[in-house]
mmCIF file of C-alpha atoms in Angstrom:
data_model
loop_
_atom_site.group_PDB
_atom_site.id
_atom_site.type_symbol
_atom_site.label_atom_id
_atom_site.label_comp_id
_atom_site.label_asym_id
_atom_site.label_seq_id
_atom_site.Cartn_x
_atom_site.Cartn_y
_atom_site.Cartn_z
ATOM 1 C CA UNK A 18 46.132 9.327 -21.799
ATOM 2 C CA UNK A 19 43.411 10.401 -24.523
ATOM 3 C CA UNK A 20 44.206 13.072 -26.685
ATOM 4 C CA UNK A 21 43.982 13.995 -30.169
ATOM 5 C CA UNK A 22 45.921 11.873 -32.663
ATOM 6 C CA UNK A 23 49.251 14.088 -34.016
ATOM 7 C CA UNK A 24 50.532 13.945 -37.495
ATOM 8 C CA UNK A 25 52.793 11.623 -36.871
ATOM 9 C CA UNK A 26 50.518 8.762 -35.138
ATOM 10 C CA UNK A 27 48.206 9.236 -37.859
ATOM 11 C CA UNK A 28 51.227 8.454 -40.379
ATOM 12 C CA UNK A 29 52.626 5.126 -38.149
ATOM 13 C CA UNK A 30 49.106 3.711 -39.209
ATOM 14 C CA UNK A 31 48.961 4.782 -42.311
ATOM 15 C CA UNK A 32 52.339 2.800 -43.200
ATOM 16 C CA UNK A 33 50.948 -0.057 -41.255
ATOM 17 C CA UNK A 34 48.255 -0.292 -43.341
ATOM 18 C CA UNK A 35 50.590 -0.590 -46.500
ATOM 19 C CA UNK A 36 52.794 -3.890 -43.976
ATOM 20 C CA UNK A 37 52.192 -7.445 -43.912
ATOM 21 C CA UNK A 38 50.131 -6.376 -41.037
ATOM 22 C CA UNK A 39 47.603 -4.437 -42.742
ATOM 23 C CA UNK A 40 45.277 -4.108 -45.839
ATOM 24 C CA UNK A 41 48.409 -3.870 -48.387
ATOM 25 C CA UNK A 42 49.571 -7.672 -46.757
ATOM 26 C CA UNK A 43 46.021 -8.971 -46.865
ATOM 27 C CA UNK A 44 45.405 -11.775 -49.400
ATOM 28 C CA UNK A 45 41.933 -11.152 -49.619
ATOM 29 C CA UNK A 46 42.831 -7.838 -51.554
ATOM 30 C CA UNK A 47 44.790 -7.378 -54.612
ATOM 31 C CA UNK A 48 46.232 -4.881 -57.300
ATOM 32 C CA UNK A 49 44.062 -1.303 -56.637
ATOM 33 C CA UNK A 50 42.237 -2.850 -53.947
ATOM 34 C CA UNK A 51 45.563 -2.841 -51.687
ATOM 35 C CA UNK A 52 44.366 0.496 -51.084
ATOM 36 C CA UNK A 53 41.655 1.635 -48.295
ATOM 37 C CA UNK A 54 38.459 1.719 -49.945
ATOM 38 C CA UNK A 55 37.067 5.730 -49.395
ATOM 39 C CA UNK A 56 34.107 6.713 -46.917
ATOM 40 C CA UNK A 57 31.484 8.533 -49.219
ATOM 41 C CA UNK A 58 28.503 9.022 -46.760
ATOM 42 C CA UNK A 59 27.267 12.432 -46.528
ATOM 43 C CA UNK A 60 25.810 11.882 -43.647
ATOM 44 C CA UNK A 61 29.259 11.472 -41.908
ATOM 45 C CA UNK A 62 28.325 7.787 -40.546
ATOM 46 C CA UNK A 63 31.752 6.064 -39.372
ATOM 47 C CA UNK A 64 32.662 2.937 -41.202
ATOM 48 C CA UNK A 65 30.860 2.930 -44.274
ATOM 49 C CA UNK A 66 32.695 2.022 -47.469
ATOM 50 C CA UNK A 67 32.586 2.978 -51.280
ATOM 51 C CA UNK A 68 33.169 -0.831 -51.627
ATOM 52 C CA UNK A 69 36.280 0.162 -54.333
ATOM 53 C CA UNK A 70 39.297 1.612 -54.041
ATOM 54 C CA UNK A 71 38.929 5.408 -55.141
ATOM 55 C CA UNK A 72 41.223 5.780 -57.573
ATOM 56 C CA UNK A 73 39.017 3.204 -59.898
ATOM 57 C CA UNK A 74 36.108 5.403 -59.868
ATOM 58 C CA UNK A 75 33.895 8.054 -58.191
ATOM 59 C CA UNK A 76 31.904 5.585 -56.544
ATOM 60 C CA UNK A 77 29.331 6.543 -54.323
ATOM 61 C CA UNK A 78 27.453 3.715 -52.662
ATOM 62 C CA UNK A 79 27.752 2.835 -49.002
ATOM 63 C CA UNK A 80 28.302 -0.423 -47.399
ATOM 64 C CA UNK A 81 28.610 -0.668 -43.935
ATOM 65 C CA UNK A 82 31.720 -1.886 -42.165
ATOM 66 C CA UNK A 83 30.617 -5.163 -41.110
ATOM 67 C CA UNK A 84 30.572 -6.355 -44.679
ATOM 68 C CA UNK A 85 32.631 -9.022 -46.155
ATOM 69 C CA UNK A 86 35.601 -7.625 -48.132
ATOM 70 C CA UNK A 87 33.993 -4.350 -49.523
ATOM 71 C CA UNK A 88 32.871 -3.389 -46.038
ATOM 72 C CA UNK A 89 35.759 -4.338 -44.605
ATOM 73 C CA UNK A 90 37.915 -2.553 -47.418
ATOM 74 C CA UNK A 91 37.250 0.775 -45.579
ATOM 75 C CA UNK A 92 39.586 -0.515 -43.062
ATOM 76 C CA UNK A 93 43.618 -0.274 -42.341
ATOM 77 C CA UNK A 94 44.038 -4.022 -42.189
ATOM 78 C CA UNK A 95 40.658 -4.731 -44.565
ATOM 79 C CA UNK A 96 39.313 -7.038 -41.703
ATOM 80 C CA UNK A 97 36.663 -6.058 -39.448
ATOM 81 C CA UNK A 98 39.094 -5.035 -36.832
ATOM 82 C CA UNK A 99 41.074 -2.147 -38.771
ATOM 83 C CA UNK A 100 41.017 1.558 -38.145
ATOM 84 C CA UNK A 101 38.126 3.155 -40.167
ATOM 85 C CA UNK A 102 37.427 6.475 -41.427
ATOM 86 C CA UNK A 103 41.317 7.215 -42.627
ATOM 87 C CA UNK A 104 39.595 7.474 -46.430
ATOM 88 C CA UNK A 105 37.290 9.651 -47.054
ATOM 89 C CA UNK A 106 34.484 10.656 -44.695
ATOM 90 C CA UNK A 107 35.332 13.878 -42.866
ATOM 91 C CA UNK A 108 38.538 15.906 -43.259
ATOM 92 C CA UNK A 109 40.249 15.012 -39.987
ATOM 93 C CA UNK A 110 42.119 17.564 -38.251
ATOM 94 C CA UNK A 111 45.531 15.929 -36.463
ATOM 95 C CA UNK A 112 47.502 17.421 -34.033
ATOM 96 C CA UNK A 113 50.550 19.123 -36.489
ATOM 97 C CA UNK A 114 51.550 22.572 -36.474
ATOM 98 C CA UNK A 115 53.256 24.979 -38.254
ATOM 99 C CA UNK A 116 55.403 27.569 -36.192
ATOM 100 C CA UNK A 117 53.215 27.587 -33.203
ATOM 101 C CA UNK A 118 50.428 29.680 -34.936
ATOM 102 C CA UNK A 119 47.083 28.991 -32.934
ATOM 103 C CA UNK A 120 45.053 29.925 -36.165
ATOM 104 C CA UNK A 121 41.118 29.754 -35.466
ATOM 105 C CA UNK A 122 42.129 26.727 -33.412
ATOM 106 C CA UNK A 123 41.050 28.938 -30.150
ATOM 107 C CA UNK A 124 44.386 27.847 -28.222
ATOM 108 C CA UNK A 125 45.510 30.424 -25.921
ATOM 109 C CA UNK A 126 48.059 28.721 -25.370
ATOM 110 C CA UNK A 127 49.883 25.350 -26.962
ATOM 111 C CA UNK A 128 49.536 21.911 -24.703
ATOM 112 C CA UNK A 129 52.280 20.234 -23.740
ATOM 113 C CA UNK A 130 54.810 19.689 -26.592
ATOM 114 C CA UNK A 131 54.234 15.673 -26.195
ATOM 115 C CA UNK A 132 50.873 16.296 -27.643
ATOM 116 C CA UNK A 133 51.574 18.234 -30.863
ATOM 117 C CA UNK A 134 54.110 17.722 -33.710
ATOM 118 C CA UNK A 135 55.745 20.955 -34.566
ATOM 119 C CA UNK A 136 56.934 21.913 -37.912
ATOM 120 C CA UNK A 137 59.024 24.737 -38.706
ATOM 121 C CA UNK A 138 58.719 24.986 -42.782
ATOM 122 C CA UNK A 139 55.458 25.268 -44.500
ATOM 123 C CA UNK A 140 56.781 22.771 -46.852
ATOM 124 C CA UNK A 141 56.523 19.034 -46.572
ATOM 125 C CA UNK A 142 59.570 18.284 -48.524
ATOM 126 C CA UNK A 143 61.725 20.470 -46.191
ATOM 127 C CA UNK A 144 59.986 20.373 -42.701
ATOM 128 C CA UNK A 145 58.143 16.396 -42.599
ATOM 129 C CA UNK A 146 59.056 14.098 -39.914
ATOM 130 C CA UNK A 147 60.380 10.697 -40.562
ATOM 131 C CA UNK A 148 57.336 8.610 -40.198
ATOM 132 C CA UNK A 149 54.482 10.972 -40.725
ATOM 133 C CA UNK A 150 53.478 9.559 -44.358
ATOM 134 C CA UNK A 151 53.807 12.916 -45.578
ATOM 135 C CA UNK A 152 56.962 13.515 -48.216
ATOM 136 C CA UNK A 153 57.609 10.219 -48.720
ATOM 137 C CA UNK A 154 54.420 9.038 -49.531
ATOM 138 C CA UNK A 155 53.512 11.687 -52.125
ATOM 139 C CA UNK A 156 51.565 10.826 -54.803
ATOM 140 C CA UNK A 157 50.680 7.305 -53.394
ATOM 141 C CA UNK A 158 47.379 5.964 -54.669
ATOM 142 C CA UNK A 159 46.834 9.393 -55.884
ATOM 143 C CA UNK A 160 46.030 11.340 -52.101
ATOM 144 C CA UNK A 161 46.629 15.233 -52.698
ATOM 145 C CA UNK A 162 49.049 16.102 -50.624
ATOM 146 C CA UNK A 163 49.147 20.541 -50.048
ATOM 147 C CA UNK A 164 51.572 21.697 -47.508
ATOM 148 C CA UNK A 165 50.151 23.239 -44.421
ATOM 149 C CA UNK A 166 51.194 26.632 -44.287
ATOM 150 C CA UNK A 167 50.018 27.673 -47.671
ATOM 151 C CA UNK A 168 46.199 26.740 -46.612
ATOM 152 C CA UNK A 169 47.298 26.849 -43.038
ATOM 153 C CA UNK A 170 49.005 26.505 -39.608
ATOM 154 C CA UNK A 171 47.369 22.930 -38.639
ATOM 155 C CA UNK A 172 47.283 19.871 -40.473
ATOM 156 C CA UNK A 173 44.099 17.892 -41.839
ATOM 157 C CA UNK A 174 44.429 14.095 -42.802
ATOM 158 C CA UNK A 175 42.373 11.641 -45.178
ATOM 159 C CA UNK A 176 40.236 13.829 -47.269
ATOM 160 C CA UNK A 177 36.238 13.925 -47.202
ATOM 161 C CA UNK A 178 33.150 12.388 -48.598
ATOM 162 C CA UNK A 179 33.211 14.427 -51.717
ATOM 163 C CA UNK A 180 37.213 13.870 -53.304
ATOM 164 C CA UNK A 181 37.247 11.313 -55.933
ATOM 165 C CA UNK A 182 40.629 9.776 -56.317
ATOM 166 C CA UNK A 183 42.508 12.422 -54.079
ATOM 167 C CA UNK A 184 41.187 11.538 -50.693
ATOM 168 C CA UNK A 185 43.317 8.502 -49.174
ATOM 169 C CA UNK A 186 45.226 7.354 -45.656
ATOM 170 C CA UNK A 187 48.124 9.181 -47.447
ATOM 171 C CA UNK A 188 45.990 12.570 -48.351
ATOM 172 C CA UNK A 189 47.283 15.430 -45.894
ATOM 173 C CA UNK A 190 46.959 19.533 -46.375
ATOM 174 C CA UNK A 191 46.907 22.484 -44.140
ATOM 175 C CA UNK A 192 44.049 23.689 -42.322
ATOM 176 C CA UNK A 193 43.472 27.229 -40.288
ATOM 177 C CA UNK A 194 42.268 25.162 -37.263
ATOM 178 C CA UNK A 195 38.642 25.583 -37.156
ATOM 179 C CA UNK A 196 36.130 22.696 -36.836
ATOM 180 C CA UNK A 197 32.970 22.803 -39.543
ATOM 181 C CA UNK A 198 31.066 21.017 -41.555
ATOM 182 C CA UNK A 199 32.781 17.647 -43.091
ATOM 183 C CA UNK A 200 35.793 18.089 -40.447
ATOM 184 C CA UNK A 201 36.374 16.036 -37.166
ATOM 185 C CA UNK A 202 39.257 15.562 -34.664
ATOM 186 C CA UNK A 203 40.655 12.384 -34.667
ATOM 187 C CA UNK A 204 41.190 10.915 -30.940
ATOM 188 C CA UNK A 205 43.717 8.549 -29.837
ATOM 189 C CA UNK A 206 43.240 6.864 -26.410
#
């Protein structure tokens, strides 16, 4: 059953990146480097890594996934087999909306309520789901976290290429729905 990944799938791996099971649990990686090293290609390639955490500095060199440790730091389990691209990279837009307002989305009409996570406040703090690494994981590793609803109806995960030490696995805001430049849909099969 593909379809795009909601707010709240993105969030179960986010949190299982911070387990035993993922980067966070990894003995390889400690202090800052518990967190997933940032994507900073402007090209948008998948899997590259800033080869550092972001909140030590604006790096902005690119090693590809398949490296050792700061290749593999761009991942949710900082082995070659994690989830990639959740740091960094392009803005990507998840499947979370506010009130049922289509936006610039193009929907005509809303899917099947299985494939979207409705809120119904603008504010994380009032209106988050348990488990969507929204509210409770403000201010982790420094991810910006802006309620949808005051930048818009949809929700956008992970931050791009060009934040510093805000974009992160835990880095959400709101997002009118269209697709541009440094944005992609993330798809969950």
């Amino acid at each position: 059953d593909i379809h795009m990944t909601k707010n709240t799938e993105w969030g179960i791996v986010a949190y299982l990146s911070q387990s035993k099971y993922g980067k966070y649990g990894n003995p390889s990686y400690s202090g800052a480097n518990k967190e997933i090293y940032q994507n900073k290609s402007t090209s948008y390639i998948t899997g590259m890594s800033s080869g550092m955490p972001g909140q030590v500095n604006g790096s902005t060199q690119l090693v590809p996934y398949d490296t050792p440790n700061t290749g593999y730091g761009a991942s949710t389990t900082g082995t070659i087999y994690g989830v990639y691209d959740m740091s960094g990279g392009a803005s990507e837009n998840v499947m979370g909306n506010y009130n049922n307002m289509a936006g610039f989305s193009d929907f005509t009409s809303f899917p099947d309520g299985k494939y979207y996570d409705l809120y119904t406040s603008a504010s994380a703090s009032v209106g988050y789901k348990a488990g969507d690494a929204t509210y409770e994981t403000v201010g982790w590793y420094m991810d910006l976290s802006v309620s949808w609803g005051s930048l818009g109806m949809w929700i956008r995960r992970g931050g791009s290429n060009t934040s510093i030490s805000d974009a992160g696995v835990f880095q959400y805001s709101g997002a009118s729905g269209n697709t541009g430049s440094g944005t992609r849909c993330s798809l969950k099969p």
